[in-house]
Amino acid sequence: ARWMQRSEVAADARFFGLGGRASGPRLRDGTYRLWNTDPGHAFTPGDDPLYITMPMQLVVADAATHLVFHDTSWDGTVTLREGEEGAGSGHDRAGASELRMDGGPLRCWVVVGTPARVLHAWASLTGAPALPPAWALGHHHARWGFGSEQEVRRIVAGYQERDLPLDAVHLDIDHYDEHQVFTVDQERFPKLPVLAEELRRDGIRLVSIVDPAVKAEPGNAVYDSGTAEDAFVRDASGRLVRGVVWPGEAVFPDFTHARVRQWWGGLYQERLAQGFAGFWHDMNEPTSFAAFGESTLPRSARHDLDGRGGDHREAHNVYALCMAGAAYEALRELAPQERPFLFSRSGWAGMQAYGGTWSGDVATGWPGLRASLSLVMGLGLCGVPYSGPDVGGFDGSPSPELYLRWFQLGAYLPLFRTHASLRAGRREPWEFGADVLEHARVALVERRRLLPYFMTLAHLARRTGAPYVRPLWWGVPEDRALRDCEDAFLLGDCLLVAPVLVPGSDRRAVQLPRGRWYDTETERAYEGPAQILVDAPLSRIPVLARAGAVLPVRGADGELELEVWAPARGRTGGGLVVPDAGDGWDEPEIERYVARWEGRRVVVERELEDGVSAPSYPVRVRGLGAG
């Protein structure tokens, strides 16, 4: 059943996609494997494949952008070769893509158009991105090794005493009873529901890790109920497939079976009763520790595959996707008034319909920082708009400078989460000295101020498939200079963020798309297209606002206000606002605003179907002194 398909692309084309690739977002010449993989160590840009692979390519060329999706979940490889344009009288050499699959149907979807149109069609095909609750767009603090209620309280008190915003605390596997899923260590966390309620009163939610592996031991409640349901993966002889994960010898639910998904989803009632408000799926490639061979289930393991029957060769890449679907659908029923918050280390095409993802175990170091941005941008172009890295890296101890630059980048990414390994250094902002603490405070306060904008981007992602974090070429894919730029990004349509990705930098070059852009710190105006040099002191990273932009932000009183950046003379601007209650299933109307010059002042109006009206929020115009 193996097959191969070759295709040619224009000589100027650039490749993106294929899931989460640390070397991206642009994919250079090479071979990329389509097999979700836990690398088993903290990864750097040279590690491939990682936790999320997808047989989906986005190809950007002068003529058009197109998306190609080969709808098969089997193992395979994609070999890419960029083209080359002839110089002088030389001939062009076309680019090429060669796909080799170990099985499955040759079923291919192709979508052509602008990047926005292509991603909208992708969301229509694979699922609209899930809408997170507003608190999930705030700051999260996690660590493998909190270890006790006392330690959680100590960390939370540290944020509160220093008046630092905090929206969620994540508990890793050390809060389980001997690492067994859906349990609590009663000695270390004797009153977890009380702790969760206390934190919620302070505006902080608890998030629980959830692993798929179940300890294979009678007396374990999940194992006993799963055995009664015949929920676990078996081999061709009908014996349970066993592996080794954190709790020891373990078995694995077959999430490709509808009955098993329903059983597993019901187990989240225990998590809700403990007070958890969100869920973090880990080890779901699935991973099984192995001294030899692949660290996953045997390829001969049998799966239901929704009644078709098959083996792990076909089920492997969709295992985590089915696990996420089980949790999401159950949470819709168990807590119907709340939007589920779920993010998963592994997944496949369509995972955005159930939540988001994070980087996984990115290595602490400047290459890991760069990989963090690559993954978020690349996943956004695969239709997964909500993601982010472990700020500071998963392993090791970042220098104060590295930690701060990672923190500043994280403040502008959808999932803003510090996290580290049991054996890594601390990640609290105050652990890196007074200067880092104050600079981190600025980033946290700015993230809190921008929450209405992030919420608007989340609604737009749900309705259009557009990622929050976009490459600079998003609106002008024919601009080749922008197509090759990977060290900056657009946050929605309004902001351009230029993180510092190398040590010792206090200035950096920024490639501007066409139009006028304002430095949000100095309000100095720049005209694009151009490459500019801007200050990047330790206290901040460069952020520029598009002239004419209308951003919803949080005012000093905590209420929504409009921040408007003056349009260039003779031009208009605008922006979108989606007012959100913070949770629930209401579909608020998209409010459209236009900004224009009227004499010597900037006027902002809301566009209605039958005319215009004055904004219902306070308006603050910036950039007026830039000329």
mmCIF file with all atom_site columns, C-alpha atoms in Angstrom, residues 26 30 75 122 142 149 159 177 192 199 281 370 393 407 411 415 417 420 429 463 483 514 521 536 601:
data_model
loop_
_atom_site.group_PDB
_atom_site.id
_atom_site.type_symbol
_atom_site.label_atom_id
_atom_site.label_alt_id
_atom_site.label_comp_id
_atom_site.label_asym_id
_atom_site.label_entity_id
_atom_site.label_seq_id
_atom_site.pdbx_PDB_ins_code
_atom_site.Cartn_x
_atom_site.Cartn_y
_atom_site.Cartn_z
_atom_site.occupancy
_atom_site.B_iso_or_equiv
_atom_site.pdbx_formal_charge
_atom_site.auth_seq_id
_atom_site.auth_comp_id
_atom_site.auth_asym_id
_atom_site.auth_atom_id
_atom_site.pdbx_PDB_model_num
ATOM 1  C CA . ARG A 1 26  ? 10.149  28.305 6.521  1.00 0.00 ? 26  ARG A CA 1
ATOM 2  C CA . GLY A 1 30  ? 15.605  18.359 3.457  1.00 0.00 ? 30  GLY A CA 1
ATOM 3  C CA . ASP A 1 75  ? 3.924   7.277  8.618  1.00 0.00 ? 75  ASP A CA 1
ATOM 4  C CA . TRP A 1 122 ? -8.478  24.860 6.022  1.00 0.00 ? 122 TRP A CA 1
ATOM 5  C CA . ALA A 1 142 ? 3.918   25.956 35.739 1.00 0.00 ? 142 ALA A CA 1
ATOM 6  C CA . GLU A 1 149 ? 0.062   22.890 48.392 1.00 0.00 ? 149 GLU A CA 1
ATOM 7  C CA . TYR A 1 159 ? 3.282   37.076 42.586 1.00 0.00 ? 159 TYR A CA 1
ATOM 8  C CA . ASP A 1 177 ? -0.564  9.725  43.714 1.00 0.00 ? 177 ASP A CA 1
ATOM 9  C CA . LEU A 1 192 ? -6.857  20.500 46.705 1.00 0.00 ? 192 LEU A CA 1
ATOM 10 C CA . LEU A 1 199 ? -7.048  30.686 44.027 1.00 0.00 ? 199 LEU A CA 1
ATOM 11 C CA . HIS A 1 281 ? -2.405  16.692 27.775 1.00 0.00 ? 281 HIS A CA 1
ATOM 12 C CA . ARG A 1 370 ? 14.509  30.959 18.345 1.00 0.00 ? 370 ARG A CA 1
ATOM 13 C CA . GLY A 1 393 ? 13.244  26.549 28.306 1.00 0.00 ? 393 GLY A CA 1
ATOM 14 C CA . PHE A 1 407 ? 9.650   36.271 28.866 1.00 0.00 ? 407 PHE A CA 1
ATOM 15 C CA . ALA A 1 411 ? 4.145   38.129 26.520 1.00 0.00 ? 411 ALA A CA 1
ATOM 16 C CA . LEU A 1 415 ? -0.071  30.821 25.340 1.00 0.00 ? 415 LEU A CA 1
ATOM 17 C CA . ARG A 1 417 ? 3.480   30.136 30.191 1.00 0.00 ? 417 ARG A CA 1
ATOM 18 C CA . ALA A 1 420 ? 10.521  23.963 33.642 1.00 0.00 ? 420 ALA A CA 1
ATOM 19 C CA . PRO A 1 429 ? 10.664  36.503 37.666 1.00 0.00 ? 429 PRO A CA 1
ATOM 20 C CA . ARG A 1 463 ? -14.463 32.638 12.641 1.00 0.00 ? 463 ARG A CA 1
ATOM 21 C CA . ARG A 1 483 ? 8.914   35.915 2.883  1.00 0.00 ? 483 ARG A CA 1
ATOM 22 C CA . ARG A 1 514 ? 4.769   48.780 3.354  1.00 0.00 ? 514 ARG A CA 1
ATOM 23 C CA . GLU A 1 521 ? 7.462   53.227 22.980 1.00 0.00 ? 521 GLU A CA 1
ATOM 24 C CA . ALA A 1 536 ? 16.015  47.126 21.961 1.00 0.00 ? 536 ALA A CA 1
ATOM 25 C CA . ARG A 1 601 ? -7.912  65.915 14.298 1.00 0.00 ? 601 ARG A CA 1
#
